[in-house]
Structures are given as structure tokens and as C-alpha cells.
Short mmCIF file of C-alpha atoms and ligand atoms in Angstrom, two decimals:
data_model
loop_
_atom_site.label_atom_id
_atom_site.label_comp_id
_atom_site.label_asym_id
_atom_site.label_seq_id
_atom_site.Cartn_x
_atom_site.Cartn_y
_atom_site.Cartn_z
CA MET A 1072 280.41 99.61 254.53
CA SER A 1073 280.12 101.33 257.91
CA ILE A 1074 282.36 101.01 260.95
CA TYR A 1075 281.26 101.63 264.54
CA LEU A 1076 283.32 101.70 267.73
CA GLY A 1077 282.14 100.73 271.19
CA PHE A 1078 284.32 101.43 274.24
CA ASP A 1079 283.96 99.86 277.64
CA SER A 1080 285.53 101.84 280.48
CA SER A 1081 285.28 99.27 283.26
CA THR A 1082 286.74 98.89 286.73
CA GLN A 1083 289.89 97.09 285.65
CA SER A 1084 290.38 97.90 281.97
CA LEU A 1085 289.46 99.94 278.92
CA THR A 1086 288.32 97.98 275.87
CA VAL A 1087 287.47 98.97 272.33
CA LEU A 1088 285.43 96.84 269.97
CA ALA A 1089 285.00 97.71 266.29
CA ILE A 1090 282.17 96.31 264.18
CA GLU A 1091 281.63 96.54 260.45
CA ILE A 1092 278.16 96.58 258.94
CA ASP A 1093 277.68 96.08 255.24
CA GLY A 1094 274.02 95.36 254.52
CA SER A 1095 273.30 92.03 256.17
CA ARG A 1096 277.02 91.28 256.56
CA ARG A 1097 278.03 92.11 260.08
CA ARG A 1098 281.28 91.28 261.77
CA ARG A 1099 283.62 92.22 264.55
CA ILE A 1100 286.80 93.59 263.02
CA PHE A 1101 288.89 94.51 266.05
CA GLU A 1102 288.93 94.20 269.82
CA HIS A 1103 291.63 95.33 272.22
CA SER A 1104 291.82 95.83 275.99
CA LEU A 1105 294.25 97.70 278.21
CA GLU A 1106 294.44 96.37 281.79
CA PHE A 1107 294.92 99.37 284.07
CA ASP A 1108 297.27 97.75 286.61
CA VAL A 1109 299.46 96.23 283.90
CA HIS A 1110 299.66 99.06 281.36
CA PHE A 1111 299.55 102.06 283.68
CA PRO A 1112 301.42 100.96 286.83
CA ALA A 1113 302.41 104.55 287.68
CA TYR A 1114 298.87 105.18 288.98
CA GLY A 1115 299.37 102.51 291.66
CA THR A 1116 295.98 100.85 291.28
CA ARG A 1117 295.12 97.30 292.30
CA ASN A 1118 292.43 95.79 290.13
CA GLY A 1119 291.83 99.34 288.90
CA VAL A 1120 291.24 100.77 292.38
CA LEU A 1121 293.54 102.92 294.56
CA PRO A 1122 294.67 101.23 297.78
CA ALA A 1123 292.94 102.68 300.87
CA ASP A 1124 293.26 102.11 304.61
CA ASN A 1125 289.50 102.05 305.05
CA PRO A 1126 288.11 98.86 303.41
CA LEU A 1127 284.86 100.69 302.69
CA VAL A 1128 286.58 103.29 300.47
CA ALA A 1129 287.08 102.59 296.74
CA HIS A 1130 288.36 105.40 294.51
CA SER A 1131 290.09 105.36 291.12
CA PRO A 1132 292.18 108.02 289.39
CA PRO A 1133 290.17 109.56 286.52
CA LEU A 1134 293.39 110.59 284.77
CA LEU A 1135 294.14 106.90 284.33
CA TRP A 1136 290.96 106.53 282.27
CA VAL A 1137 291.94 109.63 280.26
CA GLU A 1138 295.41 108.29 279.51
CA ALA A 1139 294.02 104.84 278.66
CA LEU A 1140 291.65 106.41 276.11
CA ASP A 1141 294.52 108.29 274.48
CA VAL A 1142 296.74 105.19 274.34
CA LEU A 1143 293.95 102.96 273.03
CA MET A 1144 293.17 105.46 270.25
CA GLY A 1145 296.87 105.34 269.34
CA ILE A 1146 296.66 101.54 269.10
CA LEU A 1147 293.55 101.83 266.92
CA ALA A 1148 295.44 104.20 264.63
CA LYS A 1149 298.68 102.23 264.42
CA GLU A 1150 297.85 98.58 264.95
CA SER A 1151 294.24 97.81 264.13
CA GLY A 1152 294.35 98.22 260.36
CA ILE A 1153 290.96 99.96 260.60
CA PRO A 1154 290.56 102.92 258.20
CA LEU A 1155 289.74 105.37 260.98
CA GLU A 1156 288.42 107.96 258.55
CA GLN A 1157 285.59 105.49 257.83
CA VAL A 1158 284.38 105.24 261.44
CA CYS A 1159 280.80 106.59 261.34
CA ALA A 1160 279.99 106.78 265.04
CA ILE A 1161 281.43 106.00 268.47
CA SER A 1162 279.69 105.25 271.73
CA GLY A 1163 280.71 103.66 274.98
CA SER A 1164 279.88 102.07 278.26
CA GLY A 1165 281.14 103.12 281.67
CA GLN A 1166 281.27 101.42 285.04
CA GLN A 1167 278.13 102.71 286.72
CA HIS A 1168 277.81 105.17 289.62
CA GLY A 1169 281.43 106.47 289.55
CA SER A 1170 281.71 110.27 289.31
CA VAL A 1171 284.22 112.80 287.96
CA TYR A 1172 284.42 116.40 289.22
CA LEU A 1173 285.53 119.25 286.92
CA ASN A 1174 286.22 122.91 287.62
CA ASN A 1175 285.03 125.95 285.66
CA ARG A 1176 287.99 125.88 283.27
CA ALA A 1177 286.81 122.57 281.81
CA THR A 1178 284.21 123.88 279.37
CA ALA A 1179 286.67 126.06 277.47
CA ALA A 1180 289.58 123.62 277.79
CA LEU A 1181 287.62 120.67 276.39
CA GLU A 1182 286.87 122.74 273.30
CA ALA A 1183 290.50 123.68 272.77
CA LEU A 1184 292.41 120.43 273.33
CA ASP A 1185 295.85 120.54 271.75
CA PRO A 1186 296.48 117.46 269.56
CA ALA A 1187 300.23 117.83 270.03
CA ARG A 1188 300.05 117.14 273.77
CA PRO A 1189 298.92 114.04 275.65
CA LEU A 1190 295.31 114.29 276.81
CA ALA A 1191 295.99 113.49 280.48
CA ASP A 1192 298.34 116.52 280.78
CA GLN A 1193 295.53 118.77 279.60
CA ILE A 1194 292.80 117.29 281.80
CA GLU A 1195 294.81 117.20 285.03
CA THR A 1196 294.27 120.89 285.82
CA LEU A 1197 290.54 120.62 285.14
CA LEU A 1198 289.79 118.22 287.99
CA SER A 1199 288.28 119.71 291.14
CA ARG A 1200 288.60 116.31 292.84
CA ARG A 1201 291.68 114.23 292.16
CA THR A 1202 290.03 110.85 292.60
CA SER A 1203 286.69 109.37 291.61
CA PRO A 1204 284.58 107.34 294.00
CA ILE A 1205 283.51 104.20 292.12
CA TRP A 1206 280.78 101.57 292.44
CA MET A 1207 282.81 99.50 294.93
CA ASP A 1208 282.79 102.31 297.49
CA SER A 1209 280.53 101.70 300.47
CA SER A 1210 281.69 104.50 302.76
CA THR A 1211 278.59 106.71 302.53
CA ALA A 1212 276.22 105.00 305.00
CA GLU A 1213 275.75 108.25 306.91
CA GLU A 1214 274.96 110.24 303.78
CA PHE A 1215 272.53 107.73 302.35
CA ARG A 1216 270.67 107.72 305.67
CA GLU A 1217 270.51 111.53 305.66
CA ILE A 1218 269.20 111.56 302.08
CA THR A 1219 266.65 108.84 302.82
CA GLU A 1220 265.40 110.71 305.87
CA ALA A 1221 265.17 114.05 304.07
CA ILE A 1222 263.14 112.51 301.26
CA GLY A 1223 260.71 110.67 303.54
CA GLY A 1224 262.02 107.11 303.65
CA ASP A 1225 263.24 104.21 301.51
CA LYS A 1226 259.94 103.64 299.78
CA VAL A 1227 259.54 107.27 298.72
CA LEU A 1228 263.08 107.40 297.33
CA ALA A 1229 262.70 104.07 295.53
CA ALA A 1230 259.39 105.11 293.97
CA LEU A 1231 260.94 108.41 292.87
CA THR A 1232 264.33 107.24 291.57
CA GLY A 1233 263.96 103.47 290.98
CA SER A 1234 266.18 102.47 293.94
CA ARG A 1235 266.35 103.20 297.62
CA ALA A 1236 269.66 104.83 298.59
CA PHE A 1237 272.80 102.76 298.14
CA GLU A 1238 276.29 103.68 299.31
CA ARG A 1239 277.76 103.44 295.82
CA PHE A 1240 275.08 105.56 294.14
CA THR A 1241 276.30 108.94 292.97
CA GLY A 1242 273.94 111.08 295.10
CA PRO A 1243 275.26 109.83 298.47
CA GLN A 1244 278.81 110.08 297.06
CA ILE A 1245 278.28 113.71 296.04
CA ARG A 1246 276.80 114.49 299.45
CA LYS A 1247 279.85 113.03 301.19
CA PHE A 1248 282.19 115.11 299.01
CA SER A 1249 280.19 118.29 299.69
CA LYS A 1250 280.39 117.66 303.44
CA GLU A 1251 284.04 116.58 303.64
CA ASP A 1252 285.51 119.02 301.14
CA ALA A 1253 283.14 121.97 300.95
CA ARG A 1254 285.73 124.04 299.04
CA GLY A 1255 286.36 121.29 296.52
CA TYR A 1256 282.61 120.97 296.03
CA ALA A 1257 282.30 124.74 295.60
CA ARG A 1258 285.11 124.66 293.02
CA THR A 1259 283.22 121.97 291.10
CA ASP A 1260 281.46 123.32 288.05
CA LYS A 1261 280.36 120.02 286.50
CA ILE A 1262 279.82 116.54 287.89
CA HIS A 1263 279.98 113.72 285.37
CA LEU A 1264 279.47 109.99 285.53
CA VAL A 1265 282.30 107.86 284.11
CA SER A 1266 280.16 107.42 281.00
CA SER A 1267 279.42 111.11 280.36
CA PHE A 1268 283.00 112.09 281.26
CA MET A 1269 284.50 109.77 278.67
CA ALA A 1270 281.98 110.94 276.05
CA SER A 1271 282.94 114.55 276.89
CA LEU A 1272 286.59 113.77 276.15
CA LEU A 1273 285.62 112.44 272.73
CA ALA A 1274 283.27 115.27 271.80
CA GLY A 1275 285.35 118.09 273.32
CA LYS A 1276 282.35 119.36 275.26
CA HIS A 1277 280.22 118.36 278.23
CA ALA A 1278 278.22 115.29 277.25
CA PRO A 1279 274.78 114.59 278.68
CA ILE A 1280 274.03 111.75 281.08
CA ASP A 1281 271.63 109.12 279.72
CA PRO A 1282 268.69 107.63 281.70
CA GLY A 1283 270.41 104.22 281.75
CA ASP A 1284 273.28 105.51 283.85
CA GLY A 1285 271.37 108.45 285.38
CA ALA A 1286 269.14 106.00 287.23
CA GLY A 1287 272.15 104.84 289.24
CA MET A 1288 272.47 108.16 291.06
CA ASN A 1289 269.38 108.39 293.33
CA LEU A 1290 268.86 111.76 291.64
CA MET A 1291 266.79 111.12 288.49
CA GLY A 1292 263.02 110.67 288.44
CA ILE A 1293 262.66 107.13 287.12
CA VAL A 1294 259.35 107.91 285.38
CA SER A 1295 260.06 111.48 284.24
CA LYS A 1296 263.72 110.77 283.32
CA LEU A 1297 264.47 114.30 284.56
CA TRP A 1298 266.49 115.39 287.59
CA ALA A 1299 264.17 115.09 290.60
CA PRO A 1300 264.26 118.45 292.49
CA ALA A 1301 263.44 116.80 295.86
CA ALA A 1302 266.34 114.35 295.47
CA LEU A 1303 268.74 117.13 294.43
CA ARG A 1304 267.71 119.20 297.46
CA ALA A 1305 268.19 116.24 299.81
CA THR A 1306 271.69 115.63 298.40
CA ALA A 1307 273.71 118.84 298.22
CA GLU A 1308 273.27 122.56 297.85
CA GLY A 1309 273.45 123.98 294.36
CA LEU A 1310 273.58 120.54 292.78
CA GLU A 1311 271.10 121.45 290.04
CA THR A 1312 273.68 123.77 288.45
CA LYS A 1313 276.50 121.20 288.55
CA LEU A 1314 274.96 118.16 286.87
CA SER A 1315 275.15 117.57 283.16
CA ASP A 1316 271.86 117.51 281.28
CA LEU A 1317 269.87 114.29 281.04
CA LYS A 1318 269.21 113.26 277.46
CA GLU A 1319 268.04 110.11 275.68
CA SER A 1320 270.60 107.35 275.27
CA TRP A 1321 270.64 107.76 271.49
CA SER A 1322 271.49 111.49 271.58
CA MET A 1323 274.32 112.69 269.45
CA VAL A 1324 276.75 114.59 271.69
CA GLY A 1325 278.50 116.15 268.70
CA ASN A 1326 281.19 115.30 266.21
CA LEU A 1327 284.49 113.85 267.32
CA SER A 1328 286.67 116.67 268.63
CA SER A 1329 289.53 117.89 266.47
CA TYR A 1330 291.95 116.50 269.09
CA TRP A 1331 291.20 112.96 267.86
CA VAL A 1332 290.83 113.97 264.22
CA ARG A 1333 294.22 115.64 264.07
CA ARG A 1334 296.10 113.36 266.45
CA TYR A 1335 294.91 110.02 265.05
CA GLY A 1336 293.30 110.60 261.65
CA PHE A 1337 289.58 110.19 262.29
CA SER A 1338 287.06 111.94 260.07
CA PRO A 1339 285.68 115.22 261.49
CA ARG A 1340 282.24 113.86 260.58
CA THR A 1341 282.48 110.94 263.07
CA LYS A 1342 279.56 111.16 265.48
CA VAL A 1343 279.91 110.80 269.22
CA ILE A 1344 276.81 109.16 270.69
CA SER A 1345 275.91 109.40 274.38
CA TRP A 1346 277.65 106.77 276.48
CA SER A 1347 275.67 104.72 278.98
CA GLY A 1348 276.34 102.47 281.96
CA ASP A 1349 277.94 99.07 281.46
CA ASN A 1350 274.84 97.14 282.50
CA PRO A 1351 272.46 99.08 280.22
CA CYS A 1352 274.95 98.58 277.37
CA SER A 1353 275.21 94.87 278.16
CA LEU A 1354 271.43 94.61 277.96
CA ILE A 1355 271.77 95.56 274.29
CA GLY A 1356 274.93 93.49 273.80
CA VAL A 1357 273.15 90.29 274.83
CA GLY A 1358 270.09 91.14 272.77
CA LEU A 1359 267.61 91.80 275.60
CA VAL A 1360 265.59 94.35 273.66
CA LYS A 1361 262.22 92.94 274.70
CA GLN A 1362 260.79 91.19 277.73
CA GLY A 1363 261.34 87.51 278.40
CA LYS A 1364 264.90 86.45 278.95
CA VAL A 1365 267.41 87.49 281.58
CA ALA A 1366 271.17 87.88 281.60
CA ILE A 1367 273.93 87.37 284.11
CA SER A 1368 277.14 89.32 283.70
CA LEU A 1369 280.18 87.76 285.32
CA GLY A 1370 282.57 90.70 285.37
CA THR A 1371 284.31 92.38 288.31
CA SER A 1372 280.78 92.66 289.70
CA THR A 1373 278.16 90.02 289.09
CA THR A 1374 274.89 91.44 287.84
CA PHE A 1375 271.57 89.84 287.04
CA PHE A 1376 269.29 91.85 284.79
CA GLY A 1377 266.31 91.80 282.47
CA PHE A 1378 264.35 94.09 280.18
CA LEU A 1379 261.28 95.84 281.64
CA PRO A 1380 258.62 97.68 279.64
CA ARG A 1381 257.65 99.71 282.74
CA PRO A 1382 259.46 100.54 285.98
CA ILE A 1383 258.63 98.24 288.92
CA VAL A 1384 260.16 98.79 292.32
CA ASP A 1385 261.75 96.03 294.41
CA PRO A 1386 259.74 95.80 297.66
CA THR A 1387 262.68 94.03 299.37
CA GLY A 1388 264.88 97.04 298.62
CA SER A 1389 267.93 95.24 297.21
CA GLY A 1390 267.24 95.67 293.49
CA HIS A 1391 267.20 98.58 291.06
CA VAL A 1392 265.32 99.86 288.06
CA PHE A 1393 267.51 101.58 285.49
CA GLY A 1394 266.67 103.04 282.10
CA SER A 1395 267.29 100.78 279.12
CA PRO A 1396 269.11 102.38 276.17
CA THR A 1397 266.06 101.44 274.07
CA GLY A 1398 264.03 104.03 276.00
CA ASP A 1399 262.38 101.33 278.16
CA TYR A 1400 263.59 100.01 281.52
CA MET A 1401 265.68 97.24 283.04
CA SER A 1402 265.69 95.53 286.43
CA LEU A 1403 269.02 94.71 288.05
CA ILE A 1404 270.64 93.28 291.13
CA CYS A 1405 274.36 93.68 291.72
CA PHE A 1406 276.86 91.68 293.74
CA GLU A 1407 280.21 93.21 294.61
CA ASN A 1408 281.87 89.88 295.41
CA GLY A 1409 281.92 88.56 291.85
CA GLY A 1410 285.06 88.05 289.77
CA LEU A 1411 287.46 89.21 292.48
CA ALA A 1412 285.97 86.75 295.01
CA ARG A 1413 286.41 83.81 292.61
CA ASP A 1414 289.94 85.00 291.94
CA GLU A 1415 290.68 85.28 295.66
CA VAL A 1416 289.67 81.64 296.24
CA ARG A 1417 291.61 80.51 293.17
CA LYS A 1418 294.79 82.26 294.37
CA GLU A 1419 294.35 81.16 297.98
CA HIS A 1420 294.50 77.54 296.85
CA GLY A 1421 297.28 77.99 294.29
CA LEU A 1422 295.11 77.15 291.29
CA ASP A 1423 295.06 78.38 287.70
CA TRP A 1424 291.70 78.69 285.92
CA GLN A 1425 291.98 75.16 284.61
CA GLY A 1426 292.53 73.93 288.17
CA PHE A 1427 289.50 75.99 289.23
CA SER A 1428 287.39 74.20 286.62
CA MET A 1429 288.77 70.82 287.64
CA ALA A 1430 287.79 71.57 291.23
CA LEU A 1431 284.23 72.28 290.12
CA ARG A 1432 284.13 69.04 288.18
CA SER A 1433 285.51 66.97 291.04
CA THR A 1434 282.98 68.14 293.66
CA PRO A 1435 279.27 67.25 293.88
CA PRO A 1436 276.40 69.75 293.54
CA GLY A 1437 275.51 70.87 297.05
CA ASN A 1438 279.16 70.57 298.12
CA ARG A 1439 278.20 68.00 300.82
CA GLY A 1440 276.59 70.83 302.76
CA GLY A 1441 279.71 73.04 302.80
CA VAL A 1442 278.54 76.66 302.43
CA MET A 1443 280.49 79.89 302.02
CA LEU A 1444 279.24 83.45 302.35
CA PRO A 1445 281.86 84.97 300.00
CA TRP A 1446 282.05 88.46 301.44
CA PHE A 1447 285.72 89.16 300.78
CA LYS A 1448 284.73 92.81 300.28
CA PRO A 1449 281.67 94.66 301.59
CA GLU A 1450 278.64 93.25 299.80
CA ILE A 1451 275.83 95.10 298.06
CA THR A 1452 273.29 92.22 297.89
CA PRO A 1453 272.58 91.56 300.70
CA ARG A 1454 274.06 94.63 302.34
CA VAL A 1455 277.20 93.60 304.28
CA HIS A 1456 279.23 96.34 305.92
CA GLN A 1457 281.79 94.27 307.72
CA PRO A 1458 283.58 92.27 305.08
CA GLY A 1459 284.82 88.80 305.96
CA VAL A 1460 284.22 85.34 304.56
CA ARG A 1461 281.88 83.17 306.61
CA ARG A 1462 281.90 79.37 306.27
CA TYR A 1463 279.46 76.70 307.41
CA HIS A 1464 280.71 73.10 307.55
CA LEU A 1465 283.45 74.01 305.14
CA ASP A 1466 287.15 73.51 305.91
CA PRO A 1467 289.02 76.67 304.79
CA ARG A 1468 291.92 74.42 303.64
CA ASP A 1469 289.71 72.33 301.32
CA GLY A 1470 290.62 73.89 297.94
CA ALA A 1471 288.09 72.10 295.75
CA GLY A 1472 285.32 72.52 298.34
CA ASN A 1473 285.97 76.27 298.61
CA VAL A 1474 285.97 76.67 294.81
CA ARG A 1475 282.56 74.98 294.56
CA ALA A 1476 281.32 76.90 297.59
CA VAL A 1477 282.15 80.35 296.15
CA VAL A 1478 280.45 79.64 292.82
CA GLU A 1479 277.40 77.97 294.42
CA ALA A 1480 277.06 80.90 296.84
CA GLN A 1481 277.08 83.42 294.01
CA MET A 1482 274.44 81.53 292.03
CA MET A 1483 272.20 80.83 295.03
CA ALA A 1484 272.36 84.50 296.04
CA ILE A 1485 271.26 85.47 292.52
CA SER A 1486 268.40 82.99 292.66
CA ASN A 1487 267.20 84.01 296.13
CA HIS A 1488 267.55 87.78 295.71
CA SER A 1489 265.98 88.01 292.25
CA GLN A 1490 262.56 86.74 293.31
CA TRP A 1491 261.14 90.30 293.40
CA MET A 1492 261.56 90.64 289.65
CA GLY A 1493 258.77 88.08 289.26
CA VAL A 1494 260.36 86.51 286.18
CA SER A 1495 260.30 82.78 285.69
CA ILE A 1496 263.83 82.09 284.53
CA SER A 1497 264.02 79.47 281.82
CA THR A 1498 266.87 80.88 279.74
CA VAL A 1499 269.89 82.87 280.87
CA HIS A 1500 272.21 84.80 278.58
CA ALA A 1501 275.66 84.66 280.18
CA THR A 1502 278.20 87.39 279.54
CA GLY A 1503 281.31 89.04 281.03
CA GLY A 1504 284.84 87.66 281.28
CA SER A 1505 284.02 84.52 283.30
CA ALA A 1506 281.19 83.51 280.99
CA VAL A 1507 283.78 81.65 278.93
CA ASN A 1508 284.06 79.11 281.78
CA ARG A 1509 281.49 76.38 281.09
CA ASP A 1510 282.00 74.74 284.49
CA ILE A 1511 280.89 77.92 286.24
CA LEU A 1512 277.94 78.13 283.83
CA GLN A 1513 276.95 74.53 284.65
CA VAL A 1514 276.53 75.53 288.31
CA MET A 1515 274.50 78.52 287.10
CA ALA A 1516 272.22 76.26 285.03
CA ASP A 1517 271.76 73.78 287.89
CA VAL A 1518 271.08 76.36 290.61
CA LEU A 1519 268.69 78.43 288.48
CA ASP A 1520 267.13 75.42 286.73
CA ALA A 1521 267.58 77.26 283.44
CA GLU A 1522 269.31 76.76 280.12
CA VAL A 1523 272.39 78.95 279.86
CA TYR A 1524 273.80 80.33 276.60
CA GLN A 1525 277.13 81.91 275.74
CA PHE A 1526 277.92 84.56 273.15
CA GLN A 1527 280.58 84.89 270.51
CA ILE A 1528 281.54 88.28 271.96
CA SER A 1529 281.89 88.05 275.73
CA ASN A 1530 282.34 91.82 276.24
CA SER A 1531 278.67 92.58 275.79
CA ALA A 1532 279.08 96.09 277.22
CA ALA A 1533 281.50 97.14 274.43
CA LEU A 1534 279.37 95.36 271.83
CA GLY A 1535 276.20 97.01 273.16
CA ALA A 1536 277.95 100.38 272.91
CA ALA A 1537 278.99 99.75 269.30
CA LEU A 1538 275.44 98.65 268.42
CA ARG A 1539 274.05 101.76 270.09
CA ALA A 1540 276.39 103.86 267.93
CA TYR A 1541 275.03 102.06 264.86
CA HIS A 1542 271.41 102.60 265.92
CA ALA A 1543 271.90 106.29 266.73
CA ASP A 1544 273.84 106.92 263.53
CA GLY A 1545 270.83 105.68 261.57
CA LEU A 1546 268.47 107.82 263.63
CA THR A 1547 270.41 111.04 263.11
CA ASP A 1548 270.26 110.29 259.36
CA GLY A 1549 266.46 109.81 259.63
CA ASN A 1550 266.69 105.99 259.56
CA SER A 1551 264.95 104.42 262.53
CA LEU A 1552 265.95 100.77 262.70
CA PRO A 1553 263.97 98.48 265.06
CA TRP A 1554 266.15 97.23 267.93
CA GLU A 1555 265.67 93.56 266.90
CA LYS A 1556 267.30 94.46 263.59
CA VAL A 1557 270.08 96.45 265.28
CA VAL A 1558 271.21 93.52 267.41
CA ALA A 1559 270.61 90.77 264.81
CA GLY A 1560 273.66 88.78 263.84
CA PHE A 1561 275.72 90.02 266.79
CA ALA A 1562 273.90 89.75 270.07
CA GLU A 1563 272.44 86.32 269.45
CA PRO A 1564 273.35 83.47 271.79
CA LEU A 1565 275.36 80.65 270.27
CA ARG A 1566 272.93 77.77 269.85
CA GLU A 1567 275.62 75.16 270.21
CA SER A 1568 276.73 76.72 273.51
CA ARG A 1569 273.55 75.65 275.37
CA ILE A 1570 274.20 74.28 278.87
CA LYS A 1571 271.26 72.34 280.24
CA PRO A 1572 270.32 72.06 283.91
CA ARG A 1573 270.83 68.53 285.28
CA PRO A 1574 267.62 67.32 287.00
CA GLU A 1575 269.42 65.63 289.92
CA ALA A 1576 271.48 68.75 290.64
CA VAL A 1577 268.39 70.97 290.33
CA LYS A 1578 266.74 68.91 293.12
CA VAL A 1579 269.80 69.33 295.34
CA TYR A 1580 269.77 73.11 294.96
CA ALA A 1581 266.01 73.35 295.52
CA ARG A 1582 266.79 72.00 299.03
CA LEU A 1583 269.97 74.01 299.55
CA LYS A 1584 268.75 77.46 298.46
CA PRO A 1585 266.52 78.08 301.51
CA ILE A 1586 269.35 76.85 303.75
CA TYR A 1587 271.71 79.32 302.04
CA ALA A 1588 269.17 82.10 302.77
CA ALA A 1589 269.14 80.93 306.42
CA CYS A 1590 272.96 81.16 306.51
CA GLU A 1591 272.74 84.78 305.31
CA ALA A 1592 270.04 85.56 307.89
CA HIS A 1593 272.07 83.87 310.64
CA SER A 1594 275.21 85.75 309.78
CA LEU A 1595 273.66 89.17 309.25
CA ARG A 1596 270.63 89.34 311.45
CA GLY A 1597 271.37 86.76 314.14
CA GLY A 1598 268.75 84.40 312.67
CA GLU A 1599 268.47 80.76 313.67
CA ASP A 1600 271.60 78.58 313.44
CA PRO A 1601 271.41 76.86 310.02
CA SER A 1602 273.66 73.97 311.13
CA PRO A 1603 270.89 71.45 311.87
CA GLY A 1604 269.43 72.10 308.41
CA LEU A 1605 272.85 71.67 306.82
CA LEU A 1606 273.48 68.41 308.67
CA ARG A 1607 270.11 67.05 307.51
CA PHE A 1608 270.95 68.22 303.99
CA ARG A 1609 274.18 66.22 304.05
C1 XUL B 2832 275.78 98.11 288.93
C2 XUL B 2832 277.15 98.16 289.49
C3 XUL B 2832 278.25 97.44 288.79
C4 XUL B 2832 279.10 98.38 287.98
C5 XUL B 2832 280.31 97.62 287.48
O1 XUL B 2832 274.84 98.74 289.73
O2 XUL B 2832 277.40 98.77 290.49
O3 XUL B 2832 277.75 96.41 287.99
O4 XUL B 2832 278.35 98.93 286.95
O5 XUL B 2832 281.00 98.28 286.52
#
């Protein structure tokens, strides 16, 4: 019997998922989440993010993640009933793009963590930047333009790194830090992603960055999977000496540091496997280990992604190619106005989640031509700098209409902006917190004209991380298990969960999707007024 742990360090919470594998018997044995705002109110975060005057700025306190890891390990030791000394390997998933900045005391201090003292107290003095810019930050427009120009344009950067520059990507974020706080940047000895930072805490040494998460930085060659010197030069001086190494996703970082062994009773033989980004981990957690199907993750962000055998670049510039933890690739588009936008509408109209579902059920597909552009926060896809909800033929006081409008908008945006991937979508694997809501998934099925499946474990990022730990544990023992076998029995969609597209609704959305695109164009680029089209649609 072998036990594996997968962590998910996300925007709003830290989760751990434990799986047990005993021959063909595979089961989840424990899952626990700590919501940052609720469990660690002293950090003052809202939805995991520090309040800021500038709506384009989104930072989180890295010490919060450190403390959450310590507390969650304590819960594993005291409340889970898991024999911790039997945990073979641990891996994890981190919110992508976020970065953590450490000074030159970190290397020695990580190796000598004192199990008698809380971890956060020991990490505090190692930070050369108190806060971490995260994926919701869109304050680096100037820097991403400078990087793009220095490298020779969007197309060159996209071909080199898999994405043109994006505000939230780590390269533009590092450049901004180096410009605004040159001394802080000079004091920085090591820059980590959330994923490699958390892995470093576990292993008690600097962990490498994997190509899954490394691709979200505008710094890694997407084909070579090495740091791209031209991108480093365009970003900040001396960057090549500050980044952690890039290594395959299945690399063993080391054994669990004695901090965890002595403080909580793990075995010193427990392996720490490289962490990856949450989307690459989810790819594994929903079983997308070969080409064909696609997944939609309904978390704080909404992401749409699929497995790719080779990197292809989005000619429209809104999508990304990341590494897959299998060693292949994945395509992805990301929407910032996901879970929080749905929640905003729900709260605005005084509804609970049941009321939200009822509203979806009581309104017709197409919402009688009432359209919302749900840009509560700056949007990534399409790029929206000035946040603000836009409505067409939709009364802001109409609760049910606004509920349907926000969900339809999210699904139509996915459909319209994913065309570059060139995949014909017939089946969608739905994951993330909101994937438990079948009424939301019905809209997804109708808009995309695809069958939608749910999973037994909705935190596919934590599951993917635990499965990656299992896979890598085998590899380090000379046992190379095919990925289909790794994910079998866990990351399989529930057959009985199938939600079928309804032909009448599919026809409605085939007419509405181009009008939705016209609303976006009207609002962002001063395109033609979509009202006549909407009135005809009604
Ligand atoms: C992906 C992205 C988000 C974060 C959320 O590019 O920015 O999905 O990974 O944690």
C-alpha cells in the first residue's frame, strides 16, 4: 500500500488530497482545504488577494501560503488518520505566474529550518519582496510592451516562449519590480514561482521550476524548455543568475526536509517531486494525457485547455502553450472573470447557489437577447484594461436575467476565443469548484454543443499533483508507468454524470455567439452597434 499527497496552492485556499494505491485498488483517503480569508484573517486578504487602490494591482502575501502549509501539515498529522510515515511522495500545484522573491540568506536557512518554530517566522526574514504579484495582476502594460519591443514583436515572443507578453506573466512582473525597486531586485538572490517556492519549503532547498509552469513566464523557450537568453535580456539585468533551474516535471527535488519529519512525523525517505502550475496539474487530474478531449476548469479563473503533442502558437494572440507534466504540451485560454464574477452577480441579487441554479432554470437559452460582458475585474481574454460590466438589452435589476447572462457570456467567450486551437469539441471534462453545479454545465453543453462530464474529485489540480507524485515515485525506483495507467481509476469522468447538449438550445447559441463577439468588438474597439442584431435575435 502506497500513499501520495497532492497539494493545491490556489488563489483563495490551500488544499491537500491524499490517495492510496494498492495494486489496482485506488482511492482517495483524505481531502482538506484551508480558505485563506477565513482561516488566516490577520493577513487581511479578500478572496486571497491584498486590497489595493489600483484595480490593476493584485498581490498576495507569500507568508500566508507558508503558514497555511504548516497548519495543513498539522491537520494531516492530527486529524487525518493517515500514517504519515507511509507517505511515499508529495507533489503539488500552484496558481500560475505568481512569483516569490528570496534574499541570499534563503539557501542556508531552508536547509536549517528549526522544527520547534513555526515556518512562517523563519521564512519572513528571507523575503526580498514582502508581497507576491499573482495571476490577477494586470499592472505591467508598460513592461510587457518594453519586453515585446526589445524581442522584436508579439509574434517573435510567442514563437519563442509559447505566448506573447501578458501582464500577469512572470517576466513582465519581474521587470516592473526591477524598475520600481531596484534595490529590492538587487537584494533578490532567487526568484521562484508559487509552485517552486512551495516545493522548496518541503524539500528544504531551492526547487526547480517545471516546463508546465515555466511556460507562463515569457522567459522559457517553449521548444527547448530552457531559459531563453533573449527573453531574459529583454526582461531584467542579471536575471539568469536569479532564476531557479528548469527541470522536467517528474524530477525529484529531494527528500522531505527534517523540519516536516521531526515536526509532524513523516518518514525521512518521503520524496518531494517538482510542483507544477494548477492548469498543467489539472490536465493530469482530468485524465487528458493524450490528444482528443478538452477540459474547462471553473475555479477562481476559468480556463479552457487541451493536450497537445507539439507546441502550436495562437495567431490571434490570446491563447498560450504551456508544457504538460507528461513532457508534451497543452493549449490554454484563461478568463479572469470566472468564479468571482458569478459570485458577484449572485450576491448582487441576494441569491444563494440554489437560487442561482433556479435562476438558470427559469430563464430561456439566449436570455431573450439580454447580453452581459462580465468584466467585473480587468479581463485577460479578451484583454480589457478598464474593468466595468457592460450590458446590452439587459436590465441590471433583473436577477434571473443577469445570472443567465453571466454564465452564457463566460461560455460564449470560451467558444469564440478557442477557435485557434482547431479542436472540434465533442466532449468536455468539467472541473474546479463550480463544476458541481449541473445547471451551469447545461449552459456549457448547449453553448459548446458538446457532452459535458463531471468527476468524482472536483479538485483536479490537487488530484493531478498526487498522481504526478505517484508517477515520479515509480520512475525514481526504475518503474516507468504509462500515463494512461497512472490516471486510471481516478481521473476518469463519471459516466452517469453526462450532460447532453439540447438541440434547440444549440441552435439558439449558434445565432447568438457571433452577436456576442460583436458586443465585445463594439465595447472594446468601437465596432458596429450590435443592437439591431440583438433585436432581430429576440
Ligand atoms: C492561467 C492563469 C490562472 C491561474 C489560476 O494562465 O492565469 O488559471 O493559474 O490559478
